[in-house]
Short mmCIF file of C-alpha atoms in Angstrom, two decimals:
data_model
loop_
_atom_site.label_atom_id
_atom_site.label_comp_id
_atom_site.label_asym_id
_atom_site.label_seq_id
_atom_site.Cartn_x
_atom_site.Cartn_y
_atom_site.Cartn_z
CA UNK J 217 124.07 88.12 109.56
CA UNK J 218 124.34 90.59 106.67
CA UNK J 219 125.76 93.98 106.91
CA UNK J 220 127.30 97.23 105.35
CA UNK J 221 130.51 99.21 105.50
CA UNK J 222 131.01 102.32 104.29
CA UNK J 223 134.50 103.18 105.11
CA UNK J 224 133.95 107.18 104.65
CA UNK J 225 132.68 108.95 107.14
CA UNK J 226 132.41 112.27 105.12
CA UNK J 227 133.91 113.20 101.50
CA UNK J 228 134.92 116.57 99.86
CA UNK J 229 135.27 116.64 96.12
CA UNK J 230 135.01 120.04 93.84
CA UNK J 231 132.18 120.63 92.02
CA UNK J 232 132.84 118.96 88.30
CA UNK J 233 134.92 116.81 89.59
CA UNK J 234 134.40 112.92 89.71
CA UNK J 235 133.01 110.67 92.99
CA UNK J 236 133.25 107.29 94.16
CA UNK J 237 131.79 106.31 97.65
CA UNK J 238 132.88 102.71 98.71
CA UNK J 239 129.96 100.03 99.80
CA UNK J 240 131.25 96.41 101.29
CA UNK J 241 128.47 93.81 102.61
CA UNK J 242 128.63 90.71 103.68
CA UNK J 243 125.78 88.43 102.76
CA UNK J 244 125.14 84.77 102.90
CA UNK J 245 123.47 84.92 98.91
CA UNK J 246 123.30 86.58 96.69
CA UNK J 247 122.47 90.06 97.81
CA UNK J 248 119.91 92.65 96.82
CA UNK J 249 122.01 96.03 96.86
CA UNK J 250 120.52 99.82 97.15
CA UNK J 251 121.99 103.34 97.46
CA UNK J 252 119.71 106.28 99.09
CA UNK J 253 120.51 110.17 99.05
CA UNK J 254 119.45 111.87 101.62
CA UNK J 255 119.12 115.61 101.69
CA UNK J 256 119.29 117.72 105.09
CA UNK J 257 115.93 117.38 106.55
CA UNK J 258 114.48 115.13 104.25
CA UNK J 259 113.72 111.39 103.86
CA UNK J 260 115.97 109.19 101.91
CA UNK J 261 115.16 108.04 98.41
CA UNK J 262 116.80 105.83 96.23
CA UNK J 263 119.36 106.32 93.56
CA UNK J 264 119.61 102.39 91.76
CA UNK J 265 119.22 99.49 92.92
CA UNK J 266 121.21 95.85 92.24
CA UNK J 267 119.20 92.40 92.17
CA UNK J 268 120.85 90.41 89.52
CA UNK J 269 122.00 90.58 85.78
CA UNK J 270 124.32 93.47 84.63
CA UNK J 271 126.76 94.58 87.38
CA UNK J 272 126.68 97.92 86.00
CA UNK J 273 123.82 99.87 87.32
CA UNK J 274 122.20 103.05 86.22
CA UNK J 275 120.43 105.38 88.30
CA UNK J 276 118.76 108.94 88.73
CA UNK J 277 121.07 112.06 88.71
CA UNK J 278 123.62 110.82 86.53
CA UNK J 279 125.14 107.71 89.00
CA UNK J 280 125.71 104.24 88.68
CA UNK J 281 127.26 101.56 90.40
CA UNK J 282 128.80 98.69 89.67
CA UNK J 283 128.34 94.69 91.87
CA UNK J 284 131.52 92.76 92.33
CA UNK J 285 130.80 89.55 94.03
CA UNK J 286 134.35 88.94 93.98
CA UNK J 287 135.34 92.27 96.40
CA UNK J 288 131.88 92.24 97.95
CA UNK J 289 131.74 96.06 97.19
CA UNK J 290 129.04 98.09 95.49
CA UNK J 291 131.00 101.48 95.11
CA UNK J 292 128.68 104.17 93.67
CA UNK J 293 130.24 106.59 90.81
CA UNK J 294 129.44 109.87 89.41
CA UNK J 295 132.08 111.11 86.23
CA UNK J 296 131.42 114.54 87.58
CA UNK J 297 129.76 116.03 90.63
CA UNK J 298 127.19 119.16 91.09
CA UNK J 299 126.55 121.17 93.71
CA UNK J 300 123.12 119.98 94.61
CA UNK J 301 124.89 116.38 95.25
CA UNK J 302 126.01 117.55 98.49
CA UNK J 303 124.06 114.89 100.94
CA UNK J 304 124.63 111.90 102.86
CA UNK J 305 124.45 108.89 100.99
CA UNK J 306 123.95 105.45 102.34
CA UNK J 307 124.28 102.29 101.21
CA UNK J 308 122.01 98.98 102.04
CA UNK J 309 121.47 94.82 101.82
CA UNK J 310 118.62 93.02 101.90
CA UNK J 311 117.09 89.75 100.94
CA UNK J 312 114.44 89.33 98.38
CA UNK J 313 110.88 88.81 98.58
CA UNK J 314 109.61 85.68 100.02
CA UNK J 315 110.69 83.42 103.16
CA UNK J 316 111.20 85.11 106.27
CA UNK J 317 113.62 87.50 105.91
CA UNK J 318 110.84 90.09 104.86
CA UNK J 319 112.92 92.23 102.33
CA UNK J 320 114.76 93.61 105.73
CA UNK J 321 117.44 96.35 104.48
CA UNK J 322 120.80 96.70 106.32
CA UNK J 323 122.03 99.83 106.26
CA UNK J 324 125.48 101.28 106.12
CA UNK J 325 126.34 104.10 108.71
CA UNK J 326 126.27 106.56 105.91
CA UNK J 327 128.80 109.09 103.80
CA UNK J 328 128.11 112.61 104.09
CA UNK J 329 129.38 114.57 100.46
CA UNK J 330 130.18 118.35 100.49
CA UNK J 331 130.82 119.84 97.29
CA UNK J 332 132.84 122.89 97.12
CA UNK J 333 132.47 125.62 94.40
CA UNK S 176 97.75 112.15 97.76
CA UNK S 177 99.50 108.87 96.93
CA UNK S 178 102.85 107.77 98.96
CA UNK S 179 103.79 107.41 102.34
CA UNK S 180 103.50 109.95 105.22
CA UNK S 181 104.39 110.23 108.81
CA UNK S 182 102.51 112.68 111.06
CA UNK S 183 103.57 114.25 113.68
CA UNK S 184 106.94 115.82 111.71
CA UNK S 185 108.13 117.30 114.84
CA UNK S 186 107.34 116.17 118.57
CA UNK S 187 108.77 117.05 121.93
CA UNK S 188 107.43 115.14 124.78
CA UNK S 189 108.87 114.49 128.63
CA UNK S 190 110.46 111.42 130.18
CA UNK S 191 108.04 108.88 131.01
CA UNK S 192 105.24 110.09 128.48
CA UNK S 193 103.38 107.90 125.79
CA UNK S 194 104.22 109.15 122.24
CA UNK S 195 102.71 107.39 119.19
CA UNK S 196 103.96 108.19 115.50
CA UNK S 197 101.60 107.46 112.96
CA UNK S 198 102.56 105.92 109.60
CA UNK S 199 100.19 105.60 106.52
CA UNK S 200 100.75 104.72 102.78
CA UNK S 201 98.90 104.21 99.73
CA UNK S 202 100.38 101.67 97.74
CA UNK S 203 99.08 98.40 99.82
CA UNK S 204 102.09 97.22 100.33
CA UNK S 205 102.06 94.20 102.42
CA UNK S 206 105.58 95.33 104.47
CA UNK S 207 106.39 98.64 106.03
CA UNK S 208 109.00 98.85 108.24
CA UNK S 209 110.37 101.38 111.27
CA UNK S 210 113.52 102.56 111.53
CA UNK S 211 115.44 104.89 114.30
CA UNK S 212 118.26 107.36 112.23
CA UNK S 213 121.32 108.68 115.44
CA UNK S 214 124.53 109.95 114.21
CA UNK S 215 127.06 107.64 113.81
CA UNK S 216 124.66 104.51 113.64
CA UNK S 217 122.68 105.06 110.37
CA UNK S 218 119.46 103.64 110.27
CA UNK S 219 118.43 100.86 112.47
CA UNK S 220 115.40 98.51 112.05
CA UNK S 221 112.84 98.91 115.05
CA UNK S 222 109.48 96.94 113.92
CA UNK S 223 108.60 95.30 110.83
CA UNK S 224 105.20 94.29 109.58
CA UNK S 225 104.50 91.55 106.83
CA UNK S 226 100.72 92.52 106.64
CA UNK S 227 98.31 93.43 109.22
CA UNK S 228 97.99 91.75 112.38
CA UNK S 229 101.77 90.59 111.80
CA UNK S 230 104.51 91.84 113.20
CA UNK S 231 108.06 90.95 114.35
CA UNK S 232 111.19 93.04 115.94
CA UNK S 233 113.88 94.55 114.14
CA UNK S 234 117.26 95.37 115.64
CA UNK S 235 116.48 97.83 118.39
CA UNK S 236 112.63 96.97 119.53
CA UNK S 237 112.96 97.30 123.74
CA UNK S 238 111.17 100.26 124.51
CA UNK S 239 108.97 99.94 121.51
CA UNK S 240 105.35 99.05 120.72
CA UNK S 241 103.84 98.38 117.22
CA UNK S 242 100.31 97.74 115.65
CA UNK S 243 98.78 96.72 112.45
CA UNK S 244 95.42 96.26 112.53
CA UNK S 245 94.95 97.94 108.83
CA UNK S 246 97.51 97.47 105.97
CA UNK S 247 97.72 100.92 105.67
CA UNK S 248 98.78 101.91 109.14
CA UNK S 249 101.82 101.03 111.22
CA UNK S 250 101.59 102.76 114.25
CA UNK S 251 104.44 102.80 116.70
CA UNK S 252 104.08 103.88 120.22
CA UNK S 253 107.06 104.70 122.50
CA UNK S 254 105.18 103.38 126.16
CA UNK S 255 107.08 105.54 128.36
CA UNK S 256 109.69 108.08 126.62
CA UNK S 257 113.08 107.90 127.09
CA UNK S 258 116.21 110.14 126.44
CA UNK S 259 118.12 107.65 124.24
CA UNK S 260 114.98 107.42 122.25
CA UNK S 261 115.59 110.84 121.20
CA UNK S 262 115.85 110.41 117.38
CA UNK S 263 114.36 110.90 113.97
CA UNK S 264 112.17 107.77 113.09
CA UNK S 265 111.82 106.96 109.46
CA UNK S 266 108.49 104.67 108.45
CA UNK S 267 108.84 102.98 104.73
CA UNK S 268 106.86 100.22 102.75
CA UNK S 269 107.78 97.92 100.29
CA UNK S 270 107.17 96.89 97.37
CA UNK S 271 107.13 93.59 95.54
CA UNK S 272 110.92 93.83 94.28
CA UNK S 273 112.23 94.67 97.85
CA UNK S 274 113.01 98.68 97.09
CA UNK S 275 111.74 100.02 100.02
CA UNK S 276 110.49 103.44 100.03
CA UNK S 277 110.49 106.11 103.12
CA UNK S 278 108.27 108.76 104.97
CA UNK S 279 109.88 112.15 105.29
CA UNK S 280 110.28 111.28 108.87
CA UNK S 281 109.61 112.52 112.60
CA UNK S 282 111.97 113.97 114.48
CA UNK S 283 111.12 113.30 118.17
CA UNK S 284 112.90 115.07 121.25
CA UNK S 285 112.83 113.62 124.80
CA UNK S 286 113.05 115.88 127.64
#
C-alpha cells in the first residue's frame, strides 16, 4: 500500500529566510509525486509535480523539489521564504494513468508554515 | 466559468438527516474523486469515479453514497448524518497526467 510521511507537524521560519519541508513515501514503483499549498479557507492547488526524468523539480512561487529514490523522500525547498507562504502544505503519491489504480493520490497529514516578520 | 466547483460551501444539518454535496467540472475529465480533510488525518479518499456509471470506494466510504450518471457530476450523499462526518469535503478531477485538481470545498457541520 503506498503512503506519505511528513514528519512536521508545523514549521516556523523568518520571512527571507530559507525552507525545507520533508516528504517520505513508500511505493511499490516508481511513484508519481505532488506538493499542494493550501491557504486558510481555500482549496489546495499544486506547487510541482514529479513523474519521471530530472529529479529536480520546478514549480510556482519560487519552489522546487528534488526525487531521491534512494531516501524515498521528496523534500520541497524554497532559498528564501515570504510572508504570503504561510499555509499548510501537503505532500502526495499516486500511480499513473491506466490499470486500476485510477491515479488515486495518498496524501501526507500535512505541514502547516508560519512565517514571522 | 471553466474548473471545478462544489456547491453548497457551507452546510449545517442534524443527526440523522440526508445531505448531498454536489460536485461539477468542466474539463471532462474521466476521474474525479472525494475526499474528507479532519485535523490530524489530512485528506482521505471517500469515492472515486473512473467515468460515469463507475464507481469504487476510497479509504473511508461507510456512511457514504456516490453517483455518476453524467461525467460532469459526482454527487455524494451522506444517507443519514453523522457527528464524525463533521468535516470539510474536497471534490477534484483529473487529468490525463494524474495531477489532480480540487473544488474550493464544503465545509459541513453535524449537529
Amino acid at each position: 500500500a503506498q503512503s506519505v510521511t511528513q514528519p512536521d507537524i508545523h514549521i516556523t521560519v523568518s520571512e527571507g529566510a530559507s525552507l525545507e519541508l520533508r516528504c517520505n513515501y513508500s511505493y511499490g514503483a516508481t511513484p508519481y509525486l505532488f506538493w499542494y499549498v493550501q491557504s486558510p479557507g481555500q482549496g489546495l492547488q499544486l506547487l510541482l509535480k514529479y513523474f519521471s526524468g530530472d529529479t529536480l523539480v520546478q514549480g510556482i512561487k519560487g519552489f522546487e523539489a528534488e526525487f531521491k529514490r534512494s531516501q524515498s523522500s521528496f523534500n520541497l525547498r524554497k532559498p528564501s521564504v515570504h510572508w504570503s507562504d504561510a499555509a499548510e502544505y501537503f505532500c502526495a503519491v499516486g500511480a499513473g494513468a491506466g490499470g486500476t489504480s485510477y491515479g488515486k493520490l495518498t496524501f501526507g497529514q500535512g505541514t502547516i508554515l508560519t512565517v514571522h516578520p | 466559468d471553466a474548473g471545478i466547483t462544489q456547491s453548497p460551501r457551507y452546510k449545517i444539518t442534524e443527526t440523522g438527516r440526508q445531505v448531498t454535496l454536489m460536485c461539477h467540472q468542466t474539463w471532462s475529465h474521466s476521474y474525479m474523486f472525494w475526499y474528507r480533510q479532519d485535523l490530524g488525518h489530512g485528506l482521505r479518499l471517500i469515492y472515486y469515479s473512473a467515468a460515469a456509471d463507475i464507481t469504487d470506494k476510497g479509504e473511508v466510504p461507510d456512511g457514504y453514497v456516490v453517483s455518476r450518471s453524467k461525467t460532469e457530476n459526482f454527487p455524494l450523499t451522506l444517507e443519514s448524518a453523522t457527528r464524525s462526518q463533521t468535516s470539510v469535503y474536497f471534490c477534484a478531477s483529473r487529468d490525463q497526467t494524474s495531477e489532480q485538481f480540487f473544488g474550493p470545498g464544503t465545509r459541513l457541520t453535524v449537529l
